[in-house]
Amino acid sequence: DDDEDDDDEEDDGDDDEDDDGDDDENDDGDDDGDDDGDGDGDGDGDGDGDDEDDDDDDDGDDDHGDDDDGDGDDGGDNDDDGDDDGDGDDYNEEDDDDDDEDDDGDGDDDGDGDDDDGDDGGDDDDDDDNDDDGINLTHIESRPSRTNKEDYEFFVSVDTACSKALDEVIDGLRTQIPGQVHELSRNKKKDTVPWFPSTIQDLDRFANQILSYGSELDADHPGFTDPVYRARRKEFADIAYNYRHGQPIPRVEYTEAEKATWGTVFRELKKLYATNACREHNRVFPLLEEYCGYREDNIPQLEDISRYLQTCTGFRLRPVAGLLSSRDFLAGLAFRVFHSTQYIRHGSNPMYTPEPDICHELLGHAPLFADPSFAQFSQEIGLASLAAPDEYIEKLATVYWFTVEFGLCKQGNEIKAYGAGLLSSFGELQYCLSEKPKILPFEPEKTCLQNYPITEFQPVYYVAESFEDAKEKVRKYAATIPRPFSVRYNPYTQSIEVLDNAQQLRNLANSISSTSLVVIPLKGFTRND
């Protein structure tokens, strides 16, 4: 009829304005009062029942890495796709700060890739049709922008089989986000020569890329349930994260409890050094007590020890928050830099630590870095690692393990310990010189293939004839590592020189001859003079 006295303007006989038969003034088919179709009434389109913006990191932690949610990726969500918005797609979006606006250009608010009017992954859509259009992330990193500290830069690697979809994503990102998108390369082959630091300042580039520990502890760590210890570990981690080459290492005020733990370890180990440690360690240790504050009631400062080592062999210490990769750690040795932790083990068990700590570093490693022969031997391992293929890095790390960490050496008719893992372990320092373990001669070609446990005493140890002999063997082994060039450390510029042509070799020969020690006999002087 022509009667228009009713209030609504539809023909379905109900009082709503969306033709869906309910009274909710929206067009999603439910009675919840929102316009998003997820049934939770919050209007945000995510189906979670709240109307708040989702942040990028709900874990509440204050870590320094890129993984703020503990899921193993570098984004701040709770999925494994590497993005920061939790929507499940496989490329990196800028943010999801508004609730009803998606970043993937498909018109829906849930980020699942379909046009389902706001559902959160229902089964009655056409998602299967888009499986072939996805992009597989292989790597993602983020860092603060070098041009604007309030912004972040993201580096993303994807599976090269997704070329068609990649074009669409790059074009979409360039129009949808305010930042810039740069395609660095496509179909790039793996670098034939891995990157390595060329100057000592380059160590700043990876010193914070720790693999484990730091301020975060594993569940089986003795201090895992101790909030005071965990907070203390974060303080040490912050020192390491903020440190840059050339700065003095910040001094630490150790607590009485920490000093007590150090005192227990110091006292018990010192009893064994005279009979079990190598003569080089025993020669240097009293000097550290005299000049660097080594005492039972005092934990020495890294800065004091680093300065002392530099006067002896040019070695220096650098604070680190936790374990580095084998490649990064060995690269530091090439510059005569030892990455040292500054925290101490948990006081509940002073004679045990699942990780390197300041007792291990200062009682085990530091004394021998003051010995010229050992310092040169350690640097040879580091130089051998530069530009080495990955499989050889693992072999060199094994050589390092059975020498610098758990090595034995002959001295006269006796065998003594020089590995830091032995010199900082009361139990293993006695065990390694007993009749229980197997003792083999140090041969890098064989040693590098030996498997080893990391949570128990070693079943096998390798004995070096001397540090000089071990150095020459490592140098010969390094010559078998496939590299397109040789390297040399220049102590004057603290840089690595690449030797890959005849002219560079001639320059090296000239520099060696010009710095050779020349002894000139002087007439009129006797031996007593």
Coordinates of C-alpha atoms in Angstrom, one line a residue:
D1 CA 0.0 0.0 0.0
D2 CA 1.0 3.7 0.0
D3 CA 0.9 4.0 3.7
E4 CA 4.3 5.4 5.1
D5 CA 3.3 6.0 8.7
D6 CA 5.6 3.4 10.2
D7 CA 9.1 4.3 11.4
D8 CA 11.3 1.9 9.5
E9 CA 12.0 1.8 5.8
E10 CA 12.3 -1.9 5.2
D11 CA 9.9 -4.7 4.2
D12 CA 10.8 -7.4 6.6
G13 CA 8.5 -6.4 9.4
D14 CA 11.1 -5.9 12.2
D15 CA 12.4 -2.7 13.8
D16 CA 16.0 -2.8 12.7
E17 CA 17.6 -1.2 9.8
D18 CA 19.8 -4.0 8.4
D19 CA 17.5 -6.6 6.9
D20 CA 18.8 -9.4 9.1
G21 CA 15.8 -9.8 11.3
D22 CA 17.2 -8.7 14.6
D23 CA 16.9 -5.5 16.5
D24 CA 20.6 -4.5 16.8
E25 CA 21.0 -1.7 14.3
N26 CA 23.9 -3.5 12.6
D27 CA 24.2 -5.8 9.7
D28 CA 26.2 -8.7 11.0
G29 CA 23.3 -11.0 11.8
D30 CA 23.7 -11.2 15.6
D31 CA 22.2 -9.4 18.6
D32 CA 25.3 -8.2 20.3
G33 CA 25.2 -4.5 19.3
D34 CA 28.5 -4.4 17.5
D35 CA 29.3 -4.1 13.8
D36 CA 32.1 -6.6 13.5
G37 CA 30.4 -10.0 13.4
D38 CA 32.5 -11.7 16.0
G39 CA 29.7 -12.0 18.6
D40 CA 31.5 -10.6 21.5
G41 CA 29.8 -7.2 21.7
D42 CA 33.0 -5.2 21.8
G43 CA 33.1 -3.8 18.3
D44 CA 36.8 -4.4 17.8
G45 CA 36.5 -7.3 15.4
D46 CA 38.9 -9.7 17.2
G47 CA 36.5 -11.9 19.1
D48 CA 38.2 -11.6 22.4
G49 CA 35.5 -9.8 24.3
D50 CA 37.3 -6.6 25.1
D51 CA 37.3 -3.3 23.3
E52 CA 40.9 -2.3 24.0
D53 CA 43.6 -1.9 21.4
D54 CA 46.0 -4.8 21.3
D55 CA 49.6 -3.8 22.1
D56 CA 52.6 -5.3 20.6
D57 CA 53.9 -7.0 23.7
D58 CA 51.7 -8.2 26.6
D59 CA 54.4 -10.1 28.4
G60 CA 55.4 -7.2 30.7
D61 CA 59.0 -8.0 30.5
D62 CA 61.9 -5.5 30.1
D63 CA 64.3 -7.5 28.0
H64 CA 66.8 -6.2 25.4
G65 CA 66.1 -8.7 22.6
D66 CA 63.7 -8.6 19.8
D67 CA 61.5 -11.4 21.1
D68 CA 59.2 -9.8 23.7
D69 CA 56.7 -12.6 24.0
G70 CA 58.8 -15.7 24.5
D71 CA 57.5 -17.4 21.4
G72 CA 60.8 -17.6 19.6
D73 CA 60.2 -15.1 16.9
D74 CA 61.3 -11.4 16.7
G75 CA 57.9 -9.9 16.9
G76 CA 55.8 -9.0 19.9
D77 CA 52.8 -11.2 19.4
N78 CA 52.0 -14.7 20.5
D79 CA 52.2 -16.5 17.2
D80 CA 55.3 -17.8 15.3
D81 CA 54.9 -15.8 12.1
G82 CA 57.4 -13.0 13.0
D83 CA 55.0 -10.1 12.7
D84 CA 54.0 -7.7 15.5
D85 CA 50.2 -7.8 15.2
G86 CA 49.2 -11.3 16.1
D87 CA 47.0 -11.6 13.0
G88 CA 48.6 -14.8 11.7
D89 CA 49.8 -13.5 8.3
D90 CA 53.4 -14.1 7.2
Y91 CA 54.8 -10.6 6.6
N92 CA 55.9 -7.8 8.8
E93 CA 53.3 -5.1 9.4
E94 CA 53.9 -1.8 11.0
D95 CA 51.3 -2.0 13.8
D96 CA 47.7 -2.7 14.6
D97 CA 47.0 0.3 16.9
D98 CA 43.4 0.8 15.7
D99 CA 40.9 -1.9 16.2
D100 CA 38.8 -1.9 13.1
E101 CA 41.4 -1.1 10.4
D102 CA 43.4 -4.0 8.9
D103 CA 46.8 -3.8 7.3
D104 CA 46.6 -6.5 4.8
G105 CA 44.2 -4.8 2.3
D106 CA 41.6 -7.5 2.2
G107 CA 38.8 -5.5 3.8
D108 CA 38.4 -7.6 6.9
D109 CA 39.4 -6.9 10.5
D110 CA 40.8 -10.2 11.6
G111 CA 43.8 -10.6 9.3
D112 CA 43.1 -14.1 8.2
G113 CA 43.2 -13.2 4.6
D114 CA 39.5 -13.8 3.7
D115 CA 36.5 -11.5 3.2
D116 CA 34.4 -13.0 5.9
D117 CA 33.0 -9.8 7.4
G118 CA 35.1 -10.0 10.6
D119 CA 35.1 -13.6 11.7
D120 CA 38.3 -14.9 13.4
G121 CA 39.2 -18.0 11.4
G122 CA 35.9 -19.7 10.7
D123 CA 35.8 -22.8 8.7
D124 CA 33.2 -21.7 6.1
D125 CA 35.4 -19.4 4.2
D126 CA 37.7 -19.7 1.2
D127 CA 41.0 -19.6 3.1
D128 CA 42.3 -22.7 1.3
D129 CA 42.2 -20.8 -2.0
N130 CA 45.0 -18.5 -0.6
D131 CA 47.4 -21.2 0.5
D132 CA 49.6 -20.8 -2.6
D133 CA 49.7 -17.0 -2.2
G134 CA 51.4 -17.1 1.3
I135 CA 54.9 -16.0 2.1
N136 CA 57.3 -18.1 4.2
L137 CA 59.5 -16.1 6.5
T138 CA 63.0 -17.6 7.0
H139 CA 64.5 -14.8 9.2
I140 CA 63.5 -11.5 10.8
E141 CA 65.4 -9.0 12.8
S142 CA 64.5 -5.6 14.3
R143 CA 66.6 -2.8 15.6
P144 CA 66.2 0.9 16.6
S145 CA 66.5 3.1 13.6
R146 CA 69.8 4.8 13.2
T147 CA 68.1 8.0 11.9
N148 CA 65.3 8.2 14.4
K149 CA 65.5 6.5 17.8
E150 CA 61.7 6.4 18.1
D151 CA 61.4 4.3 15.0
Y152 CA 62.5 0.7 14.3
E153 CA 64.0 -1.0 11.2
F154 CA 63.1 -4.5 10.2
F155 CA 65.1 -6.9 8.2
V156 CA 63.2 -9.8 6.7
S157 CA 64.2 -12.8 4.6
V158 CA 61.6 -14.9 2.8
D159 CA 61.5 -18.1 0.9
T160 CA 62.5 -17.4 -2.7
A161 CA 59.7 -19.7 -4.0
C162 CA 57.2 -17.0 -3.1
S163 CA 58.3 -14.6 -5.8
K164 CA 54.8 -13.7 -7.2
A165 CA 53.3 -13.2 -3.7
L166 CA 56.4 -11.2 -2.7
D167 CA 55.8 -8.6 -5.4
E168 CA 52.2 -8.1 -4.2
V169 CA 53.3 -7.8 -0.6
I170 CA 56.1 -5.3 -1.3
D171 CA 53.8 -3.1 -3.4
G172 CA 51.1 -3.3 -0.7
L173 CA 53.5 -2.4 2.1
R174 CA 54.8 0.6 0.1
T175 CA 51.3 2.0 -0.1
Q176 CA 50.0 1.0 3.3
I177 CA 52.8 1.9 5.8
P178 CA 54.5 5.3 6.4
G179 CA 58.0 3.9 6.4
Q180 CA 60.2 2.9 3.5
V181 CA 60.5 -0.6 2.0
H182 CA 63.7 -1.6 0.3
E183 CA 64.3 -4.9 -1.5
L184 CA 67.9 -5.6 -0.9
S185 CA 68.3 -8.7 -3.2
R186 CA 66.4 -11.6 -4.7
N187 CA 67.6 -15.1 -5.5
K188 CA 70.8 -14.2 -3.5
K189 CA 73.1 -17.1 -3.0
K190 CA 74.7 -17.7 0.4
D191 CA 77.8 -15.7 0.9
T192 CA 80.9 -17.6 0.0
V193 CA 82.9 -15.7 2.6
P194 CA 81.1 -15.1 5.9
W195 CA 81.2 -11.6 7.3
F196 CA 83.9 -11.0 10.0
P197 CA 85.0 -7.9 11.9
S198 CA 87.8 -6.0 10.3
T199 CA 88.4 -3.5 13.1
I200 CA 88.2 -3.8 16.9
Q201 CA 85.3 -1.4 16.9
D202 CA 83.3 -3.9 14.8
L203 CA 83.0 -6.1 17.9
D204 CA 80.2 -3.6 18.9
R205 CA 78.1 -5.0 16.1
F206 CA 77.6 -8.4 17.6
A207 CA 78.6 -8.2 21.3
N208 CA 74.9 -8.1 22.4
Q209 CA 73.8 -11.0 20.2
I210 CA 73.8 -13.5 23.0
L211 CA 72.4 -17.0 22.6
S212 CA 71.2 -17.7 26.1
Y213 CA 71.3 -16.7 29.8
G214 CA 71.9 -13.0 30.2
S215 CA 69.1 -11.6 32.3
E216 CA 66.8 -14.6 31.4
L217 CA 67.5 -17.9 33.1
D218 CA 66.5 -21.4 32.3
A219 CA 64.0 -23.2 34.6
D220 CA 66.7 -25.5 36.0
H221 CA 69.1 -22.6 36.8
P222 CA 69.7 -22.4 40.6
G223 CA 68.6 -18.7 40.6
F224 CA 65.5 -19.2 38.5
T225 CA 63.1 -18.8 41.4
D226 CA 65.1 -16.1 43.2
P227 CA 63.7 -12.6 42.3
V228 CA 66.6 -10.8 43.9
Y229 CA 69.1 -12.8 41.9
R230 CA 67.2 -12.3 38.7
A231 CA 67.0 -8.5 39.2
R232 CA 70.7 -8.5 39.9
R233 CA 71.4 -10.4 36.7
K234 CA 69.5 -7.7 34.8
E235 CA 71.7 -5.0 36.2
F236 CA 74.8 -6.8 34.9
A237 CA 73.1 -7.4 31.5
D238 CA 72.4 -3.7 31.2
I239 CA 76.0 -2.9 31.8
A240 CA 77.1 -5.2 29.0
Y241 CA 74.3 -4.0 26.6
N242 CA 75.3 -0.4 27.0
Y243 CA 79.1 -0.9 26.7
R244 CA 81.0 0.2 23.6
H245 CA 84.6 -0.3 22.7
G246 CA 86.9 2.3 24.1
Q247 CA 84.8 3.0 27.2
P248 CA 86.0 2.1 30.7
I249 CA 84.2 -1.0 32.0
P250 CA 81.7 0.2 34.6
R251 CA 82.7 -0.8 38.2
V252 CA 80.3 -2.9 40.2
E253 CA 79.5 -2.8 43.9
Y254 CA 79.2 -6.4 44.8
T255 CA 77.0 -7.4 47.7
E256 CA 78.2 -9.1 50.8
A257 CA 76.4 -12.3 49.7
E258 CA 78.2 -12.2 46.3
K259 CA 81.5 -11.6 48.0
A260 CA 80.8 -14.6 50.2
T261 CA 80.2 -16.8 47.2
W262 CA 83.4 -15.6 45.5
G263 CA 85.3 -16.2 48.8
T264 CA 84.3 -19.8 49.0
V265 CA 85.3 -20.5 45.4
F266 CA 88.6 -18.5 45.7
R267 CA 89.6 -20.2 48.9
E268 CA 89.0 -23.8 47.8
L269 CA 90.6 -23.4 44.4
K270 CA 93.7 -21.7 45.6
K271 CA 94.5 -24.8 47.7
L272 CA 94.8 -26.8 44.5
Y273 CA 96.7 -24.4 42.3
A274 CA 100.2 -25.2 43.6
T275 CA 99.9 -28.9 42.7
N276 CA 97.4 -29.0 39.8
A277 CA 97.8 -25.8 37.8
C278 CA 100.4 -25.1 35.2
R279 CA 103.4 -23.0 36.1
E280 CA 102.2 -20.1 33.9
H281 CA 99.1 -19.8 35.9
N282 CA 100.9 -20.0 39.2
R283 CA 103.4 -17.4 38.1
V284 CA 100.7 -14.8 37.2
F285 CA 98.3 -15.4 40.0
P286 CA 100.4 -13.6 42.7
L287 CA 100.7 -10.6 40.4
L288 CA 97.0 -10.4 40.1
E289 CA 96.7 -10.5 43.9
E290 CA 99.2 -7.7 44.1
Y291 CA 98.0 -5.4 41.3
C292 CA 94.3 -6.3 40.6
G293 CA 92.7 -6.9 44.0
Y294 CA 92.5 -10.7 43.9
R295 CA 91.5 -11.5 47.5
E296 CA 89.2 -13.9 49.2
D297 CA 87.1 -10.9 50.5
N298 CA 87.1 -8.9 47.3
I299 CA 85.8 -9.5 43.8
P300 CA 88.2 -7.8 41.3
Q301 CA 86.9 -5.3 38.8
L302 CA 87.0 -6.1 35.1
E303 CA 88.5 -2.7 34.2
D304 CA 91.5 -3.2 36.5
I305 CA 92.3 -6.6 35.1
S306 CA 91.8 -5.5 31.5
R307 CA 94.3 -2.7 32.0
Y308 CA 96.8 -5.0 33.6
L309 CA 96.5 -7.6 30.8
Q310 CA 97.0 -4.9 28.2
T311 CA 100.4 -4.1 29.7
C312 CA 101.4 -7.8 29.6
T313 CA 100.2 -9.1 26.3
G314 CA 97.7 -6.6 24.8
F315 CA 94.7 -8.7 25.7
R316 CA 91.7 -6.9 27.1
L317 CA 88.4 -7.8 28.6
R318 CA 85.0 -6.7 27.4
P319 CA 81.7 -7.3 29.4
V320 CA 79.1 -9.5 27.9
A321 CA 75.6 -10.4 29.1
G322 CA 75.7 -14.1 28.2
L323 CA 76.9 -16.7 25.7
L324 CA 77.9 -15.6 22.2
S325 CA 77.8 -17.8 19.2
S326 CA 81.1 -19.7 18.5
R327 CA 81.9 -17.5 15.5
D328 CA 81.4 -14.2 17.4
F329 CA 83.3 -15.3 20.4
L330 CA 86.3 -16.6 18.5
A331 CA 86.3 -13.5 16.4
G332 CA 86.9 -11.5 19.5
L333 CA 90.1 -13.5 20.3
A334 CA 91.5 -12.5 16.9
F335 CA 91.7 -9.0 18.3
R336 CA 93.0 -10.2 21.7
V337 CA 89.6 -9.4 23.2
F338 CA 88.0 -11.7 25.7
H339 CA 84.3 -11.4 26.2
S340 CA 83.8 -11.7 30.0
T341 CA 80.7 -12.1 32.1
Q342 CA 80.5 -9.8 35.2
Y343 CA 77.8 -11.6 37.2
I344 CA 78.4 -14.3 39.8
R345 CA 76.8 -17.8 40.3
H346 CA 73.9 -18.3 42.6
G347 CA 75.0 -18.5 46.3
S348 CA 72.9 -21.6 47.0
N349 CA 75.6 -23.8 45.4
P350 CA 79.0 -21.9 45.2
M351 CA 80.8 -24.9 43.7
Y352 CA 78.5 -25.2 40.7
T353 CA 77.4 -23.0 37.8
P354 CA 75.6 -24.0 34.6
E355 CA 77.2 -21.1 32.8
P356 CA 80.4 -19.0 32.7
D357 CA 80.5 -16.5 35.5
I358 CA 83.0 -14.1 37.0
C359 CA 84.6 -16.9 39.0
H360 CA 85.2 -18.8 35.9
E361 CA 86.5 -15.8 33.9
L362 CA 88.8 -14.3 36.6
L363 CA 90.2 -17.4 38.2
G364 CA 90.3 -19.6 35.1
H365 CA 90.9 -17.4 32.0
A366 CA 92.4 -14.1 33.1
P367 CA 95.7 -15.3 34.6
L368 CA 96.8 -17.1 31.4
F369 CA 96.0 -14.2 29.2
A370 CA 98.9 -12.4 30.9
D371 CA 101.3 -15.1 29.5
P372 CA 102.7 -14.2 26.1
S373 CA 102.7 -17.7 24.7
F374 CA 99.2 -18.5 25.8
A375 CA 97.9 -15.2 24.5
Q376 CA 99.4 -15.9 21.1
F377 CA 98.0 -19.4 21.1
S378 CA 94.5 -18.1 21.9
Q379 CA 94.7 -15.4 19.2
E380 CA 95.7 -18.0 16.6
I381 CA 92.4 -19.9 17.2
G382 CA 90.6 -16.6 16.8
L383 CA 92.4 -15.7 13.5
A384 CA 91.7 -19.1 12.1
S385 CA 88.0 -18.5 12.6
L386 CA 87.7 -15.4 10.5
A387 CA 85.8 -16.1 7.3
A388 CA 85.9 -19.8 8.0
P389 CA 82.9 -21.9 6.7
D390 CA 80.3 -22.9 9.3
E391 CA 81.5 -26.5 9.5
Y392 CA 85.0 -25.4 10.4
I393 CA 83.7 -22.9 13.0
E394 CA 82.3 -25.9 14.9
K395 CA 85.6 -27.7 14.6
L396 CA 87.6 -24.7 15.9
A397 CA 85.1 -24.3 18.7
T398 CA 85.8 -27.9 19.7
V399 CA 89.6 -27.3 19.5
Y400 CA 89.0 -24.3 21.8
W401 CA 87.0 -26.4 24.2
F402 CA 89.7 -29.0 24.6
T403 CA 92.5 -26.4 25.0
V404 CA 91.6 -23.0 26.4
E405 CA 88.7 -24.5 28.4
F406 CA 89.7 -28.0 29.3
G407 CA 93.3 -28.4 28.2
L408 CA 96.2 -30.2 29.9
C409 CA 99.9 -29.7 29.2
K410 CA 103.2 -31.4 29.9
Q411 CA 105.6 -29.7 32.3
G412 CA 108.7 -31.8 33.0
N413 CA 107.5 -35.3 33.9
E414 CA 104.1 -34.1 35.1
I415 CA 100.8 -33.2 33.5
K416 CA 99.2 -29.9 34.6
A417 CA 95.9 -28.1 33.9
Y418 CA 95.7 -24.9 31.9
G419 CA 92.1 -24.9 30.8
A420 CA 89.9 -22.3 32.4
G421 CA 87.1 -24.9 32.9
L422 CA 89.5 -26.9 35.1
L423 CA 91.1 -24.0 36.9
S424 CA 87.7 -22.7 38.0
S425 CA 86.2 -26.1 39.1
F426 CA 87.3 -27.5 42.4
G427 CA 86.0 -31.0 41.5
E428 CA 87.2 -31.3 38.0
L429 CA 90.6 -29.9 38.7
Q430 CA 91.3 -33.0 40.8
Y431 CA 89.4 -35.4 38.6
C432 CA 91.3 -34.4 35.3
L433 CA 94.6 -35.4 36.8
S434 CA 93.4 -38.7 38.3
E435 CA 93.4 -42.1 36.5
K436 CA 89.7 -41.9 35.7
P437 CA 89.6 -39.9 32.4
K438 CA 91.2 -40.8 29.1
I439 CA 94.3 -38.7 28.2
L440 CA 95.2 -38.2 24.5
P441 CA 97.9 -36.1 22.7
F442 CA 96.6 -32.8 21.3
E443 CA 96.3 -33.1 17.5
P444 CA 93.8 -30.5 16.1
E445 CA 92.8 -32.7 13.2
K446 CA 91.6 -35.4 15.6
T447 CA 90.6 -33.2 18.5
C448 CA 88.2 -31.2 16.4
L449 CA 86.1 -34.3 15.8
Q450 CA 85.7 -35.3 19.5
N451 CA 82.2 -35.0 21.0
Y452 CA 82.0 -33.6 24.5
P453 CA 79.5 -33.2 27.4
I454 CA 78.8 -29.7 28.8
T455 CA 77.1 -30.6 32.1
E456 CA 79.5 -33.2 33.5
F457 CA 83.2 -33.9 33.8
Q458 CA 84.9 -34.6 30.5
P459 CA 85.6 -38.3 29.8
V460 CA 88.6 -37.3 27.5
Y461 CA 91.3 -34.7 27.8
Y462 CA 94.0 -33.7 25.4
V463 CA 97.6 -32.9 26.4
A464 CA 99.7 -30.3 24.7
E465 CA 103.5 -30.6 24.7
S466 CA 103.7 -26.8 25.4
F467 CA 101.8 -23.7 24.4
E468 CA 104.3 -23.0 21.7
D469 CA 103.8 -26.5 20.3
A470 CA 100.0 -26.1 20.5
K471 CA 100.2 -22.8 18.7
E472 CA 102.2 -24.2 15.8
K473 CA 99.8 -27.1 15.5
V474 CA 96.7 -24.8 15.4
R475 CA 98.5 -22.6 12.8
K476 CA 99.1 -25.5 10.6
Y477 CA 95.5 -26.7 11.0
A478 CA 94.3 -23.2 10.1
A479 CA 96.1 -23.5 6.8
T480 CA 93.8 -26.4 5.8
I481 CA 90.6 -24.3 6.3
P482 CA 89.3 -23.3 2.8
R483 CA 89.5 -19.5 2.6
P484 CA 90.2 -17.4 -0.5
F485 CA 92.8 -15.4 1.5
S486 CA 94.9 -15.2 4.6
V487 CA 94.5 -12.8 7.5
R488 CA 96.9 -10.9 9.7
Y489 CA 96.3 -8.8 12.8
N490 CA 97.9 -5.4 12.8
P491 CA 98.4 -4.5 16.4
Y492 CA 99.2 -0.8 15.6
T493 CA 95.8 -0.2 14.0
Q494 CA 94.0 -3.0 15.8
S495 CA 92.6 -4.2 12.6
I496 CA 92.6 -7.3 10.4
E497 CA 94.5 -7.2 7.1
V498 CA 93.4 -9.5 4.3
L499 CA 96.3 -11.0 2.4
D500 CA 95.0 -12.0 -1.1
N501 CA 97.6 -10.7 -3.5
A502 CA 101.4 -10.6 -4.0
Q503 CA 101.8 -6.9 -3.1
Q504 CA 100.1 -7.4 0.2
L505 CA 102.5 -10.3 1.0
R506 CA 105.4 -8.2 0.1
N507 CA 104.2 -5.4 2.4
L508 CA 103.8 -8.0 5.1
A509 CA 107.4 -9.2 4.6
N510 CA 108.7 -5.6 4.7
S511 CA 106.8 -4.9 7.9
I512 CA 108.2 -8.0 9.6
S513 CA 111.7 -7.2 8.6
S514 CA 111.4 -3.6 9.8
T515 CA 110.3 -4.7 13.2
S516 CA 112.7 -7.6 13.7
L517 CA 114.9 -7.5 16.7
V518 CA 118.5 -6.7 15.8
V519 CA 121.2 -7.5 18.3
I520 CA 124.4 -5.5 17.8
P521 CA 127.5 -6.5 19.8
L522 CA 129.2 -3.5 21.4
K523 CA 133.0 -3.5 21.9
G524 CA 134.3 -2.8 25.3
F525 CA 131.4 -4.5 27.2
T526 CA 131.8 -7.8 29.0
R527 CA 129.0 -10.2 29.9
N528 CA 128.9 -8.8 33.4
D529 CA 128.3 -5.3 32.1

